[in-house]
C-alpha cells in the first residue's frame, strides 16, 4: 500500500514519525506493508530535524505525486481551500482513497469532495478534521446510524479553549495565551481562524452534516469568536459560579409551519461550573451527543496538536487501506434529510448582560421596561458600584442582568434598545448563558 503525503508540518511530520515507529504493527493490521511514495511540501530544503524519512521523498509537485501509478492513498495535511480541493478532487476521481484533516475545505465545499469520491469509487475519510484525536466522526457516521441524533454540543477548538482556560485559571492575557498555543502547534496557520471562530464553525458544519444527514456548510453556521471576551467577563462568570467556553451547538428544531430544521451556532457562552464541559481545559475538546435511543454520549480527548491529530489520520489510513485490499468502499455521504437551516434569531438561549447605568431613581424600571417590550423575561438582577465602565463616573452603577430563555432575535433587539437609552452609559458585555437552570 503506497501513500502520498501532502504536507509535512505539525501534523504531517507526526504522521511520518508514527508510520516509521509502528510500521510492523500497521502492516499486520492492514495485511500489507504501508510505504510512503512521496511527500509534497512547499520548501524541500526546510530543516525537518531528525525526521525518520529519506530526504529524496520530498517534492514540490503534489499533483505529479498524486497522479503516480504506484500511489494508492493520498493523505492531505496542508490545509486551505485551494489548491487542496483540486488535488483531492483529482485523486478521488482517479479512484485513490483520500484521508484529510482539512476541516476548512470540508465545511466550505465538502460536496465537491463527496461527489468526486462517488465518481471515482474511492474512500473519503476525515476523522482528524474535527476534535483532533477523539474518535467522533466514525461513531456519528457508523455506530449511531441506527439512532436519531437531536443535539450536538461541544468544545471543538483547542486553541480557544487553551486561551480561555489560561485566562480563567491564571489570569493570563489573551495575546500571551495565544502565543503559547501557537508555539505548542495548536493554532491554525492563520490563528484568526481559531480566535474568530471560523475553525469551530467549520467543525460545527461537519458535525451537523453527519448528525442530521443534511449538507451544512460553514456559511450556514452562526459564528462569533472569543476576541471580545475580556478579563472582566471571565471574572464576572467566576463570581456567578460559571466559566466561559467557546461552544458549538447543533440542534434539531422546527419552523413556524412545523417543518423540521437544524440550527448550528458557534459562540462564547457562560456555563455553570457543574456542567461537564466546564472542566474541559487546555487544548482538550469534548462533545456531547444527545440521541433518541442512546441518550447522552460524551466524547473527550486531545483536540489539537501534531501527535494526537496524526493518530486520527493513521486510523483513517488503516481503514481505507483495508477497504482497498478488500476491494470495498465505505458508505458514501448521507445527506438524504436535506433539512433547512434555521436562522440564529430563532435560537432559544439566555443572556448575561452587564450595563453601566446612571445611579438614580427610575433606572431599574426603565431598563426592565425594555426587556418587557421585547418579551424577554428577567431571571436575576444584581446592582453594584460601577466596575467595568469608563473612569470618572463616581455616581454610576453596574447592573448585571441574566434572562430566562428567549429567542436570540428578541434578546438582540433588547440589547440594541438598551444601547440607545440615555440612562445606559455603556453595555459593558453581553454573553449567552448555556446549560443549567
Ligand atoms: P502546518 O502549517 O504545520 O503544515 C503545513 C504543511 O503543508 C507544511 O509541510 C507545508 O510545507 C505544506 N504546504 C503548505 N502549502 C503547500 C503547497 N502549496 N504545496 C505543498 N505543500 C504545502 O499545518 P498543520 O500540520 O498544523 O495543519 C495541517 C492541516 O491539518 C490543516 O488543514 C489543519 O487545519 C489540520 N489540522 C491541524 C491540527 C493541529 O493541531 N495542528 C489538528 C487538526 C487538523 P513546508 O513544510 O515546506 O512549509
Ligand atoms: N487549530 C485547531 C484547534 C487545530 O485549535 O482546535 C485542531 O483542529
Short mmCIF file of C-alpha atoms and ligand atoms in Angstrom, two decimals:
data_model
loop_
_atom_site.label_atom_id
_atom_site.label_comp_id
_atom_site.label_asym_id
_atom_site.label_seq_id
_atom_site.Cartn_x
_atom_site.Cartn_y
_atom_site.Cartn_z
CA UNK A 1 0.00 0.00 0.00
CA UNK A 2 1.67 3.23 -1.16
CA UNK A 3 0.81 6.56 0.31
CA UNK A 4 1.31 10.12 -0.97
CA UNK A 5 1.66 12.54 1.91
CA UNK A 6 0.71 16.14 1.10
CA UNK A 7 2.14 18.37 3.86
CA UNK A 8 4.79 17.70 6.45
CA UNK A 9 4.25 20.37 9.10
CA UNK A 10 2.89 19.95 12.65
CA UNK A 11 0.58 17.07 11.70
CA UNK A 12 2.39 15.63 8.66
CA UNK A 13 5.70 15.21 10.48
CA UNK A 14 3.95 13.22 13.24
CA UNK A 15 2.26 11.06 10.60
CA UNK A 16 5.74 10.28 9.23
CA UNK A 17 7.05 9.53 12.73
CA UNK A 18 4.17 7.20 13.62
CA UNK A 19 4.37 5.44 10.25
CA UNK A 20 8.04 4.78 10.93
CA UNK A 21 7.67 3.71 14.58
CA UNK A 22 4.66 1.47 14.04
CA UNK A 23 5.34 0.12 10.55
CA UNK A 24 5.25 -3.56 11.56
CA UNK A 25 2.01 -3.25 13.51
CA UNK A 26 0.37 -1.17 10.80
CA UNK A 27 1.35 -3.72 8.15
CA UNK A 28 -0.11 -6.53 10.28
CA UNK A 29 -3.35 -4.61 10.82
CA UNK A 30 -3.74 -3.71 7.15
CA UNK A 31 -2.50 -7.02 5.75
CA UNK A 32 0.17 -5.35 3.59
CA UNK A 33 3.17 -3.10 4.20
CA UNK A 34 2.49 0.64 4.16
CA UNK A 35 5.10 2.78 2.42
CA UNK A 36 5.47 6.49 1.74
CA UNK A 37 5.69 7.05 -2.03
CA UNK A 38 6.48 10.76 -1.68
CA UNK A 39 5.93 13.86 0.47
CA UNK A 40 4.77 17.12 -1.10
CA UNK A 41 5.83 20.29 0.73
CA UNK A 42 6.30 23.96 -0.07
CA UNK A 43 10.04 24.07 0.78
CA UNK A 44 12.09 20.94 0.12
CA UNK A 45 15.14 22.47 1.82
CA UNK A 46 13.36 23.22 5.14
CA UNK A 47 15.11 21.86 8.24
CA UNK A 48 12.91 18.99 9.47
CA UNK A 49 15.08 17.96 12.42
CA UNK A 50 15.58 14.25 12.87
CA UNK A 51 12.51 13.16 10.89
CA UNK A 52 12.99 9.44 10.10
CA UNK A 53 12.48 9.69 6.35
CA UNK A 54 14.56 9.59 3.14
CA UNK A 55 15.08 13.25 2.01
CA UNK A 56 14.72 12.08 -1.59
CA UNK A 57 10.99 11.54 -0.98
CA UNK A 58 10.30 15.28 -0.74
CA UNK A 59 8.84 17.09 -3.75
CA UNK A 60 7.19 20.42 -4.54
CA UNK A 61 4.93 18.79 -7.14
CA UNK A 62 1.80 17.49 -5.30
CA UNK A 63 -0.18 16.85 -8.49
CA UNK A 64 2.65 14.87 -10.06
CA UNK A 65 2.84 12.78 -6.88
CA UNK A 66 -0.93 12.17 -6.74
CA UNK A 67 -1.00 11.06 -10.39
CA UNK A 68 1.76 8.47 -9.95
CA UNK A 69 0.55 4.96 -10.82
CA UNK A 70 2.02 3.47 -7.65
CA UNK A 71 0.05 5.76 -5.26
CA UNK A 72 -2.99 4.11 -3.63
CA UNK A 73 -3.83 6.53 -0.81
CA UNK A 74 -3.48 10.32 -0.60
CA UNK A 75 -3.14 11.93 2.84
CA UNK A 76 -3.68 15.71 2.83
CA UNK A 77 -2.39 17.70 5.80
CA UNK A 78 -1.65 21.02 4.10
CA UNK A 79 -4.87 22.93 4.78
CA UNK A 80 -6.73 25.75 3.00
CA UNK A 81 -9.26 25.64 0.16
CA UNK A 82 -7.12 25.82 -2.97
CA UNK A 83 -5.02 24.11 -4.21
CA UNK A 84 -6.05 21.38 -1.73
CA UNK A 85 -9.53 20.99 -3.29
CA UNK A 86 -8.13 20.49 -6.82
CA UNK A 87 -5.59 17.93 -5.56
CA UNK A 88 -8.19 15.90 -3.66
CA UNK A 89 -10.79 16.01 -6.43
CA UNK A 90 -8.09 14.79 -8.85
CA UNK A 91 -7.11 11.94 -6.51
CA UNK A 92 -10.69 10.84 -5.75
CA UNK A 93 -11.79 10.92 -9.41
CA UNK A 94 -8.78 8.73 -10.19
CA UNK A 95 -10.09 6.22 -7.64
CA UNK A 96 -7.44 6.93 -4.99
CA UNK A 97 -8.60 6.94 -1.37
CA UNK A 98 -8.21 10.22 0.46
CA UNK A 99 -7.59 10.91 4.14
CA UNK A 100 -7.70 14.58 5.10
CA UNK A 101 -7.62 16.77 8.23
CA UNK A 102 -8.79 19.80 6.24
CA UNK A 103 -11.96 20.98 8.02
CA UNK A 104 -11.92 24.37 6.26
CA UNK A 105 -12.23 22.66 2.87
CA UNK A 106 -14.78 20.06 4.02
CA UNK A 107 -17.01 22.76 5.51
CA UNK A 108 -16.68 25.12 2.56
CA UNK A 109 -17.11 22.61 -0.25
CA UNK A 110 -17.38 19.07 1.10
CA UNK A 111 -19.91 18.42 -1.68
CA UNK A 112 -17.19 18.55 -4.37
CA UNK A 113 -15.11 16.01 -2.46
CA UNK A 114 -18.04 13.65 -1.78
CA UNK A 115 -19.15 13.89 -5.42
CA UNK A 116 -15.62 13.16 -6.67
CA UNK A 117 -15.36 10.19 -4.26
CA UNK A 118 -18.64 8.78 -5.59
CA UNK A 119 -17.48 9.34 -9.17
CA UNK A 120 -14.15 7.60 -8.64
CA UNK A 121 -15.49 4.88 -6.32
CA UNK A 122 -12.94 5.98 -3.72
CA UNK A 123 -13.00 6.42 0.06
CA UNK A 124 -13.02 9.88 1.68
CA UNK A 125 -12.15 9.81 5.41
CA UNK A 126 -11.66 12.86 7.62
CA UNK A 127 -11.69 11.83 11.30
CA UNK A 128 -8.84 14.25 12.13
CA UNK A 129 -10.79 17.25 10.82
CA UNK A 130 -12.91 17.54 14.00
CA UNK A 131 -11.70 17.29 17.60
CA UNK A 132 -8.16 16.01 16.88
CA UNK A 133 -7.56 12.59 18.37
CA UNK A 134 -11.14 11.96 19.51
CA UNK A 135 -12.91 9.19 17.60
CA UNK A 136 -16.08 11.15 16.88
CA UNK A 137 -16.94 11.19 13.18
CA UNK A 138 -16.82 7.39 12.77
CA UNK A 139 -19.28 6.94 15.70
CA UNK A 140 -21.56 9.56 14.12
CA UNK A 141 -21.41 8.12 10.62
CA UNK A 142 -21.42 4.44 11.58
CA UNK A 143 -22.22 3.49 15.20
CA UNK A 144 -25.13 5.93 15.59
CA UNK A 145 -26.64 5.34 12.14
CA UNK A 146 -29.45 3.33 13.68
CA UNK A 147 -30.44 6.17 16.00
CA UNK A 148 -31.75 9.71 15.67
CA UNK A 149 -29.44 12.47 16.92
CA UNK A 150 -31.22 15.53 18.30
CA UNK A 151 -28.39 17.73 19.52
CA UNK A 152 -24.61 18.01 19.47
CA UNK A 153 -22.92 20.42 21.91
CA UNK A 154 -19.21 20.72 22.33
CA UNK A 155 -15.88 22.42 22.65
CA UNK A 156 -14.19 21.76 19.32
CA UNK A 157 -11.35 24.27 19.13
CA UNK A 158 -8.24 23.54 21.19
CA UNK A 159 -6.58 26.94 20.75
CA UNK A 160 -9.50 28.99 22.08
CA UNK A 161 -10.11 26.53 24.90
CA UNK A 162 -6.42 26.83 25.81
CA UNK A 163 -6.70 30.65 25.84
CA UNK A 164 -9.95 30.77 27.85
CA UNK A 165 -8.62 28.19 30.34
CA UNK A 166 -5.43 30.20 30.86
CA UNK A 167 -7.40 33.46 31.31
CA UNK A 168 -9.65 31.72 33.85
CA UNK A 169 -7.01 29.76 35.78
CA UNK A 170 -4.01 32.10 35.89
CA UNK A 171 -5.38 35.43 34.72
CA UNK A 172 -3.11 35.19 31.65
CA UNK A 173 -3.61 37.80 28.94
CA UNK A 174 -5.23 36.92 25.61
CA UNK A 175 -2.17 37.64 23.43
CA UNK A 176 0.22 35.78 25.73
CA UNK A 177 -2.01 32.67 25.80
CA UNK A 178 -2.48 32.71 22.01
CA UNK A 179 1.30 32.89 21.53
CA UNK A 180 1.75 29.82 23.74
CA UNK A 181 -0.99 27.89 21.90
CA UNK A 182 0.72 28.70 18.60
CA UNK A 183 4.11 27.53 19.90
CA UNK A 184 2.53 24.25 21.00
CA UNK A 185 1.25 23.63 17.43
CA UNK A 186 -2.46 24.02 18.26
CA UNK A 187 -3.27 27.12 16.23
CA UNK A 188 -4.08 27.27 12.53
CA UNK A 189 -1.54 28.76 10.08
CA UNK A 190 -3.57 31.98 10.50
CA UNK A 191 -4.78 31.96 14.14
CA UNK A 192 -7.61 34.33 13.19
CA UNK A 193 -9.37 31.13 12.11
CA UNK A 194 -9.24 29.96 15.75
CA UNK A 195 -9.93 33.13 17.72
CA UNK A 196 -12.68 34.43 15.41
CA UNK A 197 -14.47 31.06 15.50
CA UNK A 198 -14.01 30.10 11.81
CA UNK A 199 -12.31 26.81 12.72
CA UNK A 200 -15.01 25.84 15.22
CA UNK A 201 -17.71 26.86 12.72
CA UNK A 202 -16.17 24.59 10.07
CA UNK A 203 -16.16 21.72 12.57
CA UNK A 204 -19.74 22.51 13.58
CA UNK A 205 -20.80 22.27 9.92
CA UNK A 206 -19.10 18.87 9.56
CA UNK A 207 -20.71 17.57 12.76
CA UNK A 208 -24.16 18.85 11.82
CA UNK A 209 -23.92 17.34 8.32
CA UNK A 210 -23.16 13.92 9.78
CA UNK A 211 -25.59 14.13 12.72
CA UNK A 212 -28.58 15.36 10.72
CA UNK A 213 -27.96 13.75 7.29
CA UNK A 214 -28.00 17.17 5.68
CA UNK A 215 -25.37 19.20 3.85
CA UNK A 216 -24.44 22.05 6.22
CA UNK A 217 -21.66 24.40 5.13
CA UNK A 218 -19.58 26.91 7.10
CA UNK A 219 -21.75 29.71 5.67
CA UNK A 220 -24.81 28.16 7.39
CA UNK A 221 -23.23 28.43 10.84
CA UNK A 222 -23.76 31.47 13.07
CA UNK A 223 -20.23 32.34 14.20
CA UNK A 224 -18.77 34.53 16.93
CA UNK A 225 -15.20 34.23 18.24
CA UNK A 226 -13.56 34.99 21.57
CA UNK A 227 -11.74 38.24 20.75
CA UNK A 228 -14.32 40.31 22.64
CA UNK A 229 -14.21 38.18 25.80
CA UNK A 230 -12.49 40.34 28.43
CA UNK A 231 -10.80 39.62 31.76
CA UNK A 232 -13.82 41.34 33.36
CA UNK A 233 -16.18 38.84 31.65
CA UNK A 234 -14.08 35.95 32.95
CA UNK A 235 -14.15 37.41 36.48
CA UNK A 236 -17.90 38.06 36.26
CA UNK A 237 -18.50 34.45 35.15
CA UNK A 238 -16.39 33.22 38.07
CA UNK A 239 -18.39 35.34 40.51
CA UNK A 240 -21.55 33.65 39.25
CA UNK A 241 -20.11 30.12 39.63
CA UNK A 242 -19.62 29.87 35.84
CA UNK A 243 -16.84 29.71 33.28
CA UNK A 244 -16.68 30.90 29.67
CA UNK A 245 -16.22 28.41 26.80
CA UNK A 246 -16.41 28.69 23.03
CA UNK A 247 -19.30 26.33 22.31
CA UNK A 248 -20.52 24.68 19.16
CA UNK A 249 -24.22 23.84 19.29
CA UNK A 250 -26.10 22.00 16.54
CA UNK A 251 -29.70 21.11 17.21
CA UNK A 252 -32.88 19.99 15.51
CA UNK A 253 -35.91 22.30 15.72
CA UNK A 254 -38.93 23.32 13.70
CA UNK A 255 -40.03 26.36 11.70
CA UNK A 256 -43.32 28.24 12.08
CA UNK A 257 -45.06 25.70 9.83
CA UNK A 258 -43.78 22.82 11.92
CA UNK A 259 -41.24 21.67 9.31
CA UNK A 260 -38.09 20.18 10.82
CA UNK A 261 -34.98 22.39 10.70
CA UNK A 262 -31.42 22.43 12.03
CA UNK A 263 -29.72 25.32 13.80
CA UNK A 264 -25.93 25.49 14.04
CA UNK A 265 -24.05 28.11 16.04
CA UNK A 266 -20.62 28.83 17.49
CA UNK A 267 -20.16 31.50 20.14
CA UNK A 268 -18.67 32.04 23.58
CA UNK A 269 -21.06 31.21 26.40
CA UNK A 270 -21.13 31.11 30.17
CA UNK A 271 -21.72 27.63 31.54
CA UNK A 272 -22.08 26.65 35.21
CA UNK A 273 -19.00 25.07 36.83
CA UNK A 274 -21.17 22.00 37.46
CA UNK A 275 -21.62 21.48 33.70
CA UNK A 276 -19.42 18.61 32.39
CA UNK A 277 -17.94 20.88 29.69
CA UNK A 278 -16.75 23.35 32.36
CA UNK A 279 -13.88 21.07 33.40
CA UNK A 280 -12.58 20.62 29.84
CA UNK A 281 -9.40 22.68 29.93
CA UNK A 282 -6.27 23.45 27.90
CA UNK A 283 -6.38 22.17 24.32
CA UNK A 284 -8.77 19.35 25.19
CA UNK A 285 -12.07 19.04 23.35
CA UNK A 286 -15.31 17.38 24.41
CA UNK A 287 -18.52 16.77 22.52
CA UNK A 288 -21.94 15.77 23.89
CA UNK A 289 -24.22 13.90 21.58
CA UNK A 290 -27.88 13.52 22.52
CA UNK A 291 -29.62 10.74 20.64
CA UNK A 292 -33.16 9.47 20.83
CA UNK A 293 -32.41 5.89 21.89
CA UNK A 294 -28.78 6.06 23.04
CA UNK A 295 -29.40 9.04 25.32
CA UNK A 296 -26.41 11.22 26.19
CA UNK A 297 -22.92 10.31 24.98
CA UNK A 298 -19.77 12.28 25.71
CA UNK A 299 -16.54 12.17 23.70
CA UNK A 300 -13.43 13.67 25.27
CA UNK A 301 -9.74 13.94 24.42
CA UNK A 302 -6.94 15.98 22.90
CA UNK A 303 -8.41 18.28 20.28
CA UNK A 304 -5.24 19.63 18.69
CA UNK A 305 -1.52 19.05 18.31
CA UNK A 306 0.66 17.03 15.96
CA UNK A 307 0.70 13.58 17.54
CA UNK A 308 -2.98 13.41 18.61
CA UNK A 309 -4.11 14.53 15.15
CA UNK A 310 -1.71 12.09 13.47
CA UNK A 311 -3.32 9.29 15.49
CA UNK A 312 -6.69 10.07 13.89
CA UNK A 313 -5.09 10.35 10.44
CA UNK A 314 -3.43 6.95 10.77
CA UNK A 315 -6.65 5.34 11.99
CA UNK A 316 -8.24 6.51 8.74
CA UNK A 317 -5.24 5.34 6.70
CA UNK A 318 -5.59 1.82 8.13
CA UNK A 319 -9.34 1.84 7.39
CA UNK A 320 -9.03 2.99 3.77
CA UNK A 321 -6.07 0.68 3.12
CA UNK A 322 -8.02 -2.32 4.40
CA UNK A 323 -11.02 -1.33 2.28
CA UNK A 324 -8.80 -1.15 -0.80
CA UNK A 325 -7.28 -4.54 -0.18
CA UNK A 326 -10.77 -5.98 0.26
CA UNK A 327 -11.96 -4.22 -2.93
CA UNK A 328 -14.56 -2.45 -0.79
CA UNK A 329 -15.57 1.13 -0.12
CA UNK A 330 -17.16 2.80 2.91
CA UNK A 331 -20.76 4.00 2.64
CA UNK A 332 -20.99 7.31 0.76
CA UNK A 333 -22.22 10.61 2.16
CA UNK A 334 -25.67 10.52 3.77
CA UNK A 335 -27.49 13.80 3.06
CA UNK A 336 -30.97 12.49 2.28
CA UNK A 337 -32.78 14.50 5.02
CA UNK A 338 -31.89 17.84 3.37
CA UNK A 339 -33.22 19.90 6.31
CA UNK A 340 -33.44 23.69 6.10
CA UNK A 341 -31.06 25.69 8.28
CA UNK A 342 -32.74 27.80 10.96
CA UNK A 343 -31.68 31.47 11.32
CA UNK A 344 -29.82 32.42 14.51
CA UNK A 345 -32.66 34.76 15.53
CA UNK A 346 -34.82 31.70 16.25
CA UNK A 347 -32.29 30.04 18.54
CA UNK A 348 -33.51 29.81 22.12
CA UNK A 349 -30.88 31.00 24.55
CA UNK A 350 -30.25 33.12 27.67
CA UNK A 351 -28.20 36.30 28.00
CA UNK A 352 -25.93 37.69 30.72
CA UNK A 353 -25.84 41.45 30.22
CA UNK A 354 -23.64 43.86 32.12
CA UNK A 355 -24.68 47.55 31.96
CA UNK A 356 -23.12 50.76 33.26
CA UNK A 357 -26.10 52.92 34.19
CA UNK A 358 -26.85 56.23 35.84
CA UNK A 359 -27.44 55.74 39.57
CA UNK A 360 -30.79 57.48 40.08
CA UNK A 361 -34.45 56.63 40.77
CA UNK A 362 -36.43 55.01 37.94
CA UNK A 363 -33.41 53.46 36.16
CA UNK A 364 -34.29 49.90 37.06
CA UNK A 365 -37.86 50.42 35.91
CA UNK A 366 -36.74 51.88 32.56
CA UNK A 367 -34.32 49.02 31.95
CA UNK A 368 -36.89 46.40 32.94
CA UNK A 369 -39.39 48.06 30.58
CA UNK A 370 -37.09 47.44 27.60
CA UNK A 371 -36.91 43.73 28.43
CA UNK A 372 -40.69 43.60 28.84
CA UNK A 373 -41.31 45.29 25.47
CA UNK A 374 -39.33 42.54 23.73
CA UNK A 375 -40.99 39.81 25.80
CA UNK A 376 -37.72 38.82 27.41
CA UNK A 377 -38.18 37.65 30.97
CA UNK A 378 -35.53 38.64 33.53
CA UNK A 379 -34.26 35.84 35.79
CA UNK A 380 -31.91 37.82 38.09
CA UNK A 381 -30.71 41.39 38.56
CA UNK A 382 -27.71 42.44 40.57
CA UNK A 383 -26.75 46.06 41.21
CA UNK A 384 -23.39 47.25 42.46
CA UNK A 385 -20.98 50.17 42.15
CA UNK A 386 -19.78 50.79 38.57
CA UNK A 387 -16.90 48.47 37.76
CA UNK A 388 -16.45 47.85 34.05
CA UNK A 389 -17.31 51.30 32.68
CA UNK A 390 -15.09 54.26 31.89
CA UNK A 391 -13.40 56.01 34.83
CA UNK A 392 -14.63 59.27 36.36
CA UNK A 393 -18.28 58.38 36.77
CA UNK A 394 -18.48 58.02 40.51
CA UNK A 395 -22.25 58.23 40.63
CA UNK A 396 -22.87 55.43 38.06
CA UNK A 397 -23.85 51.89 38.93
CA UNK A 398 -23.36 48.49 37.36
CA UNK A 399 -26.41 46.34 36.59
CA UNK A 400 -25.90 42.67 35.82
CA UNK A 401 -28.98 41.02 34.34
CA UNK A 402 -29.48 37.36 33.49
CA UNK A 403 -32.51 36.48 31.39
CA UNK A 404 -34.70 33.44 31.05
CA UNK A 405 -34.67 31.59 27.73
CA UNK A 406 -35.88 33.72 24.79
CA UNK A 407 -35.39 33.82 21.00
CA UNK A 408 -31.97 35.27 20.14
CA UNK A 409 -33.60 37.94 17.94
CA UNK A 410 -35.62 39.26 20.92
CA UNK A 411 -32.51 39.34 23.10
CA UNK A 412 -30.51 41.15 20.41
CA UNK A 413 -33.31 43.72 19.95
CA UNK A 414 -33.37 44.27 23.72
CA UNK A 415 -29.64 45.00 23.78
CA UNK A 416 -29.98 47.35 20.78
CA UNK A 417 -32.67 49.36 22.57
CA UNK A 418 -30.70 49.42 25.83
CA UNK A 419 -27.73 50.91 23.97
CA UNK A 420 -29.95 53.82 22.90
CA UNK A 421 -31.17 54.72 26.43
CA UNK A 422 -29.78 57.95 27.92
CA UNK A 423 -29.50 56.30 31.36
CA UNK A 424 -27.36 53.45 29.96
CA UNK A 425 -23.79 54.75 29.90
CA UNK A 426 -22.49 51.60 28.20
CA UNK A 427 -23.36 47.97 27.58
CA UNK A 428 -20.16 46.56 29.08
CA UNK A 429 -20.70 42.96 27.98
CA UNK A 430 -23.25 40.59 26.51
CA UNK A 431 -22.71 36.85 26.81
CA UNK A 432 -25.01 33.93 26.15
CA UNK A 433 -25.61 31.51 29.01
CA UNK A 434 -25.99 27.79 28.28
CA UNK A 435 -26.66 24.79 30.50
CA UNK A 436 -28.22 24.77 33.97
CA UNK A 437 -31.38 26.46 35.12
P1 LIG B 1 1.43 23.33 9.09
O1 LIG B 1 1.35 24.75 8.65
O2 LIG B 1 2.26 22.98 10.26
O3 LIG B 1 1.94 22.42 7.84
C1 LIG B 1 1.50 22.63 6.53
C2 LIG B 1 2.34 21.78 5.58
O4 LIG B 1 1.84 21.96 4.26
C3 LIG B 1 3.82 22.14 5.54
O5 LIG B 1 4.59 20.98 5.47
C4 LIG B 1 3.96 22.96 4.25
O6 LIG B 1 5.22 22.82 3.63
C5 LIG B 1 2.92 22.29 3.39
N1 LIG B 1 2.40 23.18 2.34
C6 LIG B 1 1.83 24.39 2.50
N2 LIG B 1 1.46 24.88 1.30
C7 LIG B 1 1.82 23.96 0.39
C8 LIG B 1 1.73 23.90 -1.04
N3 LIG B 1 1.18 24.87 -1.74
N4 LIG B 1 2.19 22.79 -1.65
C9 LIG B 1 2.74 21.77 -0.96
N5 LIG B 1 2.86 21.77 0.40
C10 LIG B 1 2.41 22.86 1.04
O7 LIG B 1 -0.08 22.83 9.28
P2 LIG B 1 -0.64 21.73 10.30
O8 LIG B 1 0.16 20.50 10.18
O9 LIG B 1 -0.84 22.34 11.63
O10 LIG B 1 -2.11 21.50 9.71
C11 LIG B 1 -2.32 20.78 8.52
C12 LIG B 1 -3.81 20.53 8.33
O11 LIG B 1 -4.30 19.78 9.45
C13 LIG B 1 -4.68 21.78 8.27
O12 LIG B 1 -5.78 21.51 7.42
C14 LIG B 1 -5.17 21.94 9.70
O13 LIG B 1 -6.38 22.66 9.77
C15 LIG B 1 -5.38 20.48 10.06
N6 LIG B 1 -5.35 20.18 11.49
C16 LIG B 1 -4.34 20.66 12.28
C17 LIG B 1 -4.30 20.34 13.63
C18 LIG B 1 -3.24 20.85 14.53
O14 LIG B 1 -3.37 20.64 15.76
N7 LIG B 1 -2.17 21.48 14.03
C19 LIG B 1 -5.36 19.49 14.22
C20 LIG B 1 -6.36 19.03 13.29
C21 LIG B 1 -6.35 19.38 11.98
P3 LIG B 1 6.59 23.29 4.35
O15 LIG B 1 6.83 22.26 5.42
O16 LIG B 1 7.59 23.24 3.29
O17 LIG B 1 6.29 24.63 4.92
N1 LIG B 2 -6.44 24.92 15.37
C1 LIG B 2 -7.23 23.81 15.70
C2 LIG B 2 -7.62 23.89 17.16
C3 LIG B 2 -6.48 22.54 15.42
O1 LIG B 2 -7.03 24.69 17.89
O2 LIG B 2 -8.54 23.18 17.57
C4 LIG B 2 -7.28 21.28 15.64
O3 LIG B 2 -8.31 21.17 14.71
#
